[in-house]
Short mmCIF file of C-alpha atoms in Angstrom, two decimals:
data_model
loop_
_atom_site.label_atom_id
_atom_site.label_comp_id
_atom_site.label_asym_id
_atom_site.label_seq_id
_atom_site.Cartn_x
_atom_site.Cartn_y
_atom_site.Cartn_z
CA MET A 13 98.44 90.65 115.11
CA ASP A 14 99.95 90.04 111.68
CA THR A 15 101.24 93.37 110.35
CA GLN A 16 101.07 92.03 106.81
CA SER A 17 97.32 91.57 106.80
CA SER A 18 95.84 93.90 109.40
CA PRO A 19 94.21 97.05 107.93
CA ALA A 20 95.18 98.94 111.10
CA SER A 21 98.83 97.90 110.81
CA PRO A 22 99.96 97.92 107.17
CA PRO A 23 103.21 96.31 106.03
CA THR A 24 106.50 98.09 106.52
CA GLN A 25 107.50 97.99 102.85
CA PRO A 26 106.50 96.57 99.45
CA SER A 27 107.47 93.03 98.51
CA LEU A 28 111.16 92.20 98.06
CA PRO A 29 110.85 91.57 94.27
CA TRP A 30 109.10 94.94 93.86
CA ARG A 31 111.85 96.70 95.81
CA ILE A 32 114.58 95.00 93.77
CA ALA A 33 112.84 95.84 90.48
CA SER A 34 112.36 99.46 91.55
CA SER A 35 116.00 99.80 92.59
CA MET A 36 117.22 98.28 89.31
CA LEU A 37 114.97 100.45 87.14
CA MET A 38 115.81 103.70 88.95
CA GLY A 39 119.51 102.82 88.91
CA PHE A 40 119.39 102.02 85.19
CA VAL A 41 117.58 105.26 84.32
CA GLY A 42 119.79 107.30 86.65
CA HIS A 43 123.04 105.82 85.30
CA ASN A 44 122.08 106.41 81.67
CA SER A 45 120.83 109.90 82.45
CA ARG A 46 124.19 110.64 84.04
CA LEU A 47 126.06 109.44 80.95
CA PHE A 48 123.81 111.57 78.77
CA MET A 49 124.12 114.73 80.87
CA PHE A 50 127.86 114.59 81.57
CA ILE A 51 129.25 112.91 78.44
CA ALA A 52 126.80 113.67 75.61
CA ASN A 53 126.24 117.16 77.05
CA GLN A 54 128.05 119.59 79.37
CA THR A 55 126.38 120.03 82.75
CA GLU A 56 127.37 122.26 85.66
CA VAL A 57 125.93 121.69 89.13
CA HIS A 58 125.82 124.09 92.08
CA GLY A 59 124.80 123.43 95.68
CA LEU A 60 124.70 119.65 95.36
CA GLU A 61 126.80 119.03 98.48
CA GLY A 62 124.24 120.68 100.74
CA PHE A 63 121.40 118.77 99.13
CA LEU A 64 123.21 115.46 99.57
CA ARG A 65 123.63 116.25 103.26
CA THR A 66 119.86 116.69 103.43
CA LEU A 67 119.36 113.28 101.81
CA ASP A 68 121.93 111.69 104.14
CA ARG A 69 119.93 112.84 107.17
CA ARG A 70 116.89 111.11 105.67
CA GLU A 71 118.55 107.84 104.67
CA ASN A 72 116.73 105.78 107.30
CA PRO A 73 112.94 106.32 107.16
CA ALA A 74 112.78 105.85 110.94
CA TRP A 75 114.97 108.97 111.38
CA ARG A 76 112.69 111.27 109.44
CA ARG A 77 110.60 113.86 111.22
CA ARG A 78 109.21 115.54 108.12
CA GLY A 79 108.87 115.18 104.37
CA LEU A 80 111.04 116.77 101.67
CA ILE A 81 109.86 118.85 98.73
CA THR A 82 112.07 119.89 95.84
CA VAL A 83 110.54 122.43 93.49
CA SER A 84 111.81 123.89 90.23
CA ASN A 85 111.00 125.48 86.91
CA HIS A 86 110.09 123.11 84.08
CA THR A 87 111.86 123.61 80.74
CA CYS A 88 111.86 120.19 79.09
CA VAL A 89 109.75 117.02 78.93
CA LEU A 90 112.85 115.12 80.12
CA ASP A 91 113.63 117.34 83.12
CA ASP A 92 112.74 114.35 85.25
CA PRO A 93 114.79 112.08 85.13
CA LEU A 94 117.65 114.19 83.68
CA ILE A 95 117.99 116.52 86.66
CA TRP A 96 118.58 113.55 89.00
CA ALA A 97 121.56 112.46 86.91
CA VAL A 98 123.57 114.69 89.27
CA LEU A 99 123.00 112.28 92.17
CA PRO A 100 125.75 109.72 92.88
CA PHE A 101 124.85 106.17 91.88
CA SER A 102 124.43 105.02 95.49
CA TYR A 103 121.57 107.51 95.88
CA GLN A 104 119.94 106.53 92.59
CA ILE A 105 119.52 102.87 93.56
CA ASP A 106 117.82 103.59 96.91
CA PRO A 107 114.10 104.10 96.21
CA ARG A 108 113.40 104.68 99.92
CA ASN A 109 115.36 107.93 99.72
CA HIS A 110 114.58 108.97 96.15
CA ARG A 111 112.01 111.34 94.80
CA TRP A 112 108.36 110.68 93.99
CA GLY A 113 106.99 112.55 91.01
CA LEU A 114 103.69 113.27 89.28
CA ALA A 115 102.94 112.46 85.62
CA ALA A 116 99.97 112.93 83.33
CA HIS A 117 97.53 110.02 83.52
CA ASP A 118 96.37 110.41 79.91
CA ILE A 119 99.91 110.52 78.47
CA CYS A 120 102.01 108.27 80.68
CA PHE A 121 99.62 105.75 82.25
CA THR A 122 98.01 104.50 79.07
CA ASN A 123 98.56 100.75 79.46
CA LYS A 124 99.75 98.19 81.96
CA LEU A 125 103.40 98.22 80.84
CA PHE A 126 103.76 101.98 81.18
CA SER A 127 101.92 101.95 84.52
CA PHE A 128 104.18 99.18 85.83
CA LEU A 129 107.41 100.93 84.80
CA LEU A 130 106.30 104.35 86.07
CA SER A 131 105.11 102.90 89.37
CA LEU A 132 108.47 101.17 89.82
CA GLY A 133 110.04 104.54 89.01
CA GLN A 134 108.04 106.18 91.82
CA THR A 135 105.65 108.23 89.71
CA LEU A 136 102.00 108.92 90.57
CA PRO A 137 99.25 109.30 87.92
CA THR A 138 97.74 112.77 87.80
CA HIS A 139 94.70 113.97 85.87
CA ARG A 140 95.16 117.36 84.20
CA LEU A 141 92.20 119.69 84.61
CA ALA A 142 92.64 121.05 81.08
CA HIS A 143 92.06 117.55 79.73
CA SER A 144 89.85 115.87 82.32
CA PRO A 145 87.16 116.94 84.82
CA LEU A 146 88.92 114.60 87.27
CA GLY A 147 91.90 116.96 87.48
CA GLY A 148 92.64 119.69 89.98
CA ILE A 149 94.33 119.95 93.35
CA PHE A 150 91.76 117.81 95.19
CA GLN A 151 92.06 114.65 93.08
CA PRO A 152 92.93 111.36 94.82
CA THR A 153 96.57 111.44 93.74
CA MET A 154 97.03 114.69 95.65
CA THR A 155 95.59 112.99 98.72
CA GLU A 156 98.13 110.22 98.21
CA ALA A 157 100.91 112.80 97.85
CA VAL A 158 99.89 114.55 101.09
CA ARG A 159 100.01 111.18 102.87
CA LEU A 160 103.45 110.46 101.45
CA MET A 161 104.60 113.66 103.13
CA SER A 162 103.13 112.54 106.45
CA ARG A 163 103.54 109.88 109.13
CA GLN A 164 101.19 107.02 109.88
CA PRO A 165 98.85 106.13 111.43
CA PHE A 166 96.21 108.05 109.50
CA THR A 167 92.74 108.72 110.86
CA THR A 168 91.32 106.24 108.38
CA PRO A 169 93.62 103.19 108.19
CA TYR A 170 94.51 101.57 104.91
CA SER A 171 92.99 98.27 103.92
CA SER A 172 94.12 95.89 101.23
CA GLN A 173 92.65 96.34 97.74
CA THR A 174 91.27 99.81 98.50
CA SER A 175 90.50 100.61 94.85
CA ALA A 176 86.85 101.14 94.00
CA SER A 177 86.64 98.10 91.73
CA PRO A 178 88.64 94.90 91.11
CA VAL A 179 91.93 95.28 89.25
CA GLU A 180 91.58 94.92 85.49
CA TYR A 181 94.26 92.48 84.31
CA SER A 182 94.04 93.05 80.54
CA LEU A 183 97.18 94.58 79.01
CA PRO A 184 95.47 97.71 77.59
CA SER A 185 94.24 98.61 81.09
CA PRO A 186 96.48 100.96 83.13
CA ASP A 187 95.57 99.15 86.38
CA ILE A 188 98.60 97.95 88.29
CA THR A 189 99.36 96.48 91.71
CA ASP A 190 102.43 94.89 93.24
CA PRO A 191 102.22 91.55 91.35
CA PHE A 192 104.60 89.89 93.80
CA SER A 193 102.31 90.39 96.81
CA SER A 194 99.40 88.29 97.95
CA PRO A 195 95.92 89.92 97.85
CA THR A 196 96.08 90.52 101.61
CA THR A 197 99.14 92.77 101.23
CA THR A 198 98.19 94.66 98.07
CA TYR A 199 97.43 98.29 98.90
CA THR A 200 95.94 100.42 96.14
CA TYR A 201 93.98 103.59 95.47
CA SER A 202 91.90 104.79 92.54
CA THR A 203 92.20 108.07 90.62
CA ASP A 204 88.68 107.89 89.16
CA GLY A 205 86.76 105.25 91.12
CA ILE A 206 87.53 102.63 88.46
CA ASP A 207 91.29 102.27 87.94
CA SER A 208 93.75 100.90 90.48
CA PHE A 209 97.32 101.94 91.33
CA PRO A 210 99.72 101.13 94.18
CA ALA A 211 99.29 103.32 97.27
CA PRO A 212 102.89 103.87 98.46
CA SER A 213 101.86 105.84 101.52
CA ALA A 214 100.41 102.62 102.96
CA TYR A 215 103.94 101.42 103.75
CA LYS A 216 105.71 102.63 106.86
CA ASN A 217 109.09 103.08 105.18
CA ARG A 218 107.50 105.55 102.75
CA GLN A 219 106.55 107.96 105.52
CA HIS A 220 107.84 111.54 105.20
CA SER A 221 108.90 110.88 101.61
CA TRP A 222 110.56 113.19 99.10
CA ILE A 223 108.36 114.62 96.33
CA HIS A 224 109.54 116.75 93.42
CA ILE A 225 107.06 119.22 91.95
CA PHE A 226 107.01 121.31 88.76
CA PRO A 227 104.36 123.85 89.89
CA GLU A 228 104.13 125.49 86.47
CA GLY A 229 102.21 122.39 85.45
CA ARG A 230 103.66 122.33 81.94
CA VAL A 231 106.88 122.82 80.05
CA HIS A 232 107.71 126.51 79.62
CA GLN A 233 110.58 127.68 77.41
CA HIS A 234 111.05 131.45 77.38
CA PRO A 235 113.98 133.31 75.77
CA LEU A 236 114.35 135.40 78.96
CA LYS A 237 114.25 132.29 81.20
CA THR A 238 111.14 133.40 83.06
CA MET A 239 108.53 131.16 84.67
CA ARG A 240 104.78 130.82 84.39
CA TYR A 241 102.51 131.24 87.39
CA PHE A 242 102.58 128.37 89.91
CA LYS A 243 99.56 126.17 90.50
CA TRP A 244 98.25 125.63 94.00
CA GLY A 245 98.80 121.89 94.40
CA ILE A 246 102.17 122.41 96.05
CA ALA A 247 100.49 124.43 98.81
CA ARG A 248 98.61 121.31 99.93
CA LEU A 249 101.90 119.44 100.35
CA ILE A 250 103.20 122.20 102.62
CA LEU A 251 100.11 123.10 104.66
CA GLU A 252 98.51 119.72 105.34
CA PRO A 253 101.20 117.26 106.61
CA GLU A 254 101.60 117.11 110.40
CA GLU A 255 105.11 118.66 110.17
CA CYS A 256 106.37 121.42 107.87
CA PRO A 257 108.42 119.66 105.18
CA ASP A 258 111.93 120.60 104.23
CA ILE A 259 111.70 122.63 101.01
CA VAL A 260 114.63 122.89 98.58
CA PRO A 261 114.06 125.21 95.59
CA MET A 262 115.99 124.50 92.39
CA TRP A 263 116.73 126.19 89.07
CA ILE A 264 117.20 124.34 85.77
CA GLU A 265 118.74 125.65 82.55
CA GLY A 266 119.74 124.20 79.20
CA SER A 267 117.46 121.17 79.10
CA ASP A 268 115.14 123.16 76.85
CA GLN A 269 117.83 122.90 74.17
CA ILE A 270 117.91 119.13 74.59
CA MET A 271 114.19 118.80 73.81
CA HIS A 272 112.99 122.17 72.56
CA GLU A 273 109.31 122.38 71.72
CA SER A 274 110.19 123.76 68.27
CA ARG A 275 112.44 120.79 67.39
CA ARG A 276 111.91 119.09 64.06
CA TRP A 277 112.29 115.49 62.99
CA PRO A 278 113.29 113.32 64.69
CA ARG A 279 111.30 114.93 67.52
CA PHE A 280 111.57 111.89 69.76
CA LEU A 281 115.38 112.05 69.93
CA PRO A 282 117.02 114.31 72.56
CA ARG A 283 119.76 116.60 71.23
CA ILE A 284 123.38 116.46 72.38
CA ASN A 285 126.31 118.88 72.83
CA LYS A 286 124.19 121.30 74.88
CA ARG A 287 125.19 123.26 77.98
CA CYS A 288 123.00 122.63 81.01
CA GLY A 289 122.98 123.84 84.59
CA ILE A 290 121.27 122.79 87.82
CA TRP A 291 121.26 124.97 90.94
CA PHE A 292 120.15 123.75 94.37
CA GLY A 293 119.02 126.41 96.81
CA ASP A 294 119.01 126.38 100.60
CA ASN A 295 116.29 124.67 102.61
CA VAL A 296 113.51 127.22 103.12
CA GLY A 297 111.16 124.87 105.03
CA GLY A 298 111.26 122.86 108.23
CA ASP A 299 111.23 124.31 111.75
CA GLY A 300 113.37 127.27 110.72
CA SER A 301 110.85 128.67 108.25
CA ALA A 302 108.98 131.56 109.85
CA ILE A 303 106.91 132.19 106.72
CA PHE A 304 105.68 128.66 106.05
CA ASN A 305 105.18 127.79 109.71
CA GLU A 306 103.02 130.89 110.15
CA LEU A 307 100.94 129.85 107.14
CA ARG A 308 100.65 126.35 108.61
CA ARG A 309 99.54 127.81 111.97
CA LYS A 310 96.74 129.66 110.20
CA TRP A 311 95.83 126.48 108.33
CA ARG A 312 95.64 124.45 111.55
CA ASN A 313 93.32 127.08 113.02
CA LEU A 314 91.08 126.76 109.98
CA VAL A 315 91.08 122.97 110.31
CA GLU A 316 90.13 123.16 114.01
CA GLU A 317 87.30 125.58 113.27
CA ASP A 318 86.09 123.36 110.44
CA GLN A 319 86.15 120.25 112.63
CA LYS A 320 84.00 121.98 115.24
CA LYS A 321 81.57 123.09 112.56
CA GLU A 322 81.43 119.67 110.89
CA GLY A 323 81.39 117.80 114.18
CA ARG A 324 84.00 115.34 112.93
CA SER A 325 87.57 115.10 111.67
CA PHE A 326 88.74 113.94 108.26
CA ALA A 327 91.47 111.51 107.29
CA MET A 328 94.88 112.88 106.32
CA GLY A 329 94.61 114.45 102.87
CA VAL A 330 90.80 114.54 102.87
CA LEU A 331 89.17 117.98 103.08
CA SER A 332 85.71 119.32 103.68
CA ASP A 333 84.17 121.72 101.16
CA GLY A 334 84.98 124.58 103.51
CA LEU A 335 88.68 123.70 103.51
CA LYS A 336 88.61 123.26 99.74
CA TYR A 337 86.73 126.33 98.61
CA GLY A 338 86.43 128.64 101.63
CA LYS A 339 87.81 132.15 101.15
CA GLU A 340 90.45 131.90 103.89
CA ALA A 341 91.60 128.47 102.74
CA VAL A 342 91.97 129.68 99.16
CA GLU A 343 93.91 132.76 100.28
CA LEU A 344 96.29 130.62 102.34
CA ARG A 345 97.02 128.38 99.36
CA GLU A 346 97.55 131.43 97.14
CA GLU A 347 100.03 132.98 99.58
CA CYS A 348 101.85 129.69 100.16
CA THR A 349 102.22 129.19 96.41
CA ARG A 350 103.46 132.77 95.98
CA GLN A 351 106.12 132.23 98.63
CA ILE A 352 107.28 129.03 96.94
CA ARG A 353 107.62 130.84 93.63
CA GLU A 354 109.65 133.54 95.36
CA ALA A 355 111.96 130.85 96.74
CA VAL A 356 112.61 129.50 93.23
CA LEU A 357 113.14 133.06 91.96
CA ALA A 358 115.77 133.54 94.69
CA VAL A 359 117.78 130.64 93.23
CA ARG A 360 117.30 132.15 89.79
CA ARG A 361 118.76 135.43 91.07
CA ARG A 362 121.68 133.58 92.66
CA ARG A 363 122.35 132.06 89.27
CA GLY A 364 122.81 135.65 88.01
CA LEU A 365 119.71 136.20 85.90
CA PRO A 366 118.00 139.61 85.91
CA GLU A 367 114.70 140.19 87.68
CA GLU A 368 111.69 138.94 85.76
CA ASP A 369 108.60 141.06 85.08
CA PRO A 370 106.41 140.83 88.22
CA LYS A 371 103.42 140.17 85.95
CA ALA A 372 104.95 136.81 84.99
CA GLY A 373 103.77 135.29 88.26
CA LEU A 374 100.11 136.26 87.76
CA VAL A 375 97.57 133.89 86.27
CA GLU A 376 95.93 136.88 84.59
CA THR A 377 99.06 137.41 82.50
CA TRP A 378 98.88 133.93 81.06
CA ARG A 379 95.20 134.15 80.21
CA GLU A 380 96.34 136.37 77.36
CA GLU A 381 97.65 133.23 75.69
CA GLY A 382 94.05 132.29 74.97
CA GLY A 383 93.00 128.68 74.66
CA LYS A 384 96.15 127.51 72.94
CA PRO A 385 97.43 124.56 75.02
CA SER A 386 100.91 124.26 73.53
CA GLY A 387 103.26 125.65 70.89
CA LYS A 388 104.59 129.17 70.41
CA MET A 389 102.85 131.86 72.44
CA LYS A 390 102.39 135.58 71.97
CA ASP A 391 105.32 136.42 74.26
CA GLU A 392 107.73 134.30 72.14
CA SER A 393 107.78 131.49 74.72
CA TRP A 394 107.13 127.86 73.87
CA VAL A 395 104.76 125.78 75.97
CA GLY A 396 104.54 122.00 75.90
CA GLU A 397 102.70 119.13 77.52
CA VAL A 398 104.06 117.61 80.70
#
């Protein structure tokens, strides 16, 4: 059976022109980010050697047994791609072994050109709950992210052109597919039942991918270098894949001075001559993680109980209402997210910063900000859009 056209056996990888374009774009952005971070600014890096060894073990998709999550604080709208300037060029031009990220649908995916470039740059469109009722941790892009962290075959196989409606080819539309593929090898998904974006998890060489997450969900610049509370989406990426992913916490400093939220004209230009730092922590996931594997064991028990109750199983990344909103499921996601935040705080401590106020990690603390979505807050921090 032809693997390029069978829904049960999707293609191994995107088209060759798409792969070349993706490699060129990511290499171009990575190279210029490196020049900016190490020539226009002063950047120190810690723990990179260990992280590169992790990437080396994942170089061939066939070798991978699990996904990879990197997670960090978020201090600047340019954190991604600037933080990946630390990677050697040979890593930057290999999309198979580079990060996938999430970006705001209403800001970044506003027309076909932006969608095309961001898709080549391995970025998935995400609706923000504060700006759209389509947002939240159960939106289709989160399902796609869970599948990227997993291995095929999925319970429900992919089929070509899986978006809810035909692709809109007008330039103002954000719809995008791999334009170099034939209709029988174009695999897409929809974020709202109308639009259409490439579904990278359909390809076998995207299995057990690497995803970077900023769980704060927005830029946060505090004079004491503290973090906001973490949102629960990252818990889905840890609990739901068939294997516990490797998890590498990171700490970022200095990029807030490159694009501070209080900057004046010209706001669109990043500042130079700033001191930046990037710290990579140790892997806290995988088989050696007692904490996350125990949480995953409890999650699997919940899934088995839910399947018996529902009388059926769901596709990878698809959840019943009980697994979305049930008390035990919610508590597991809360605890998983808390443990991830603790892992990032451990890197922060290693960097030498003092302990933050324990209240900083509570959502109740940040409700005191009121309805103000961005700008200067009561605690002297600055908050910006992602």
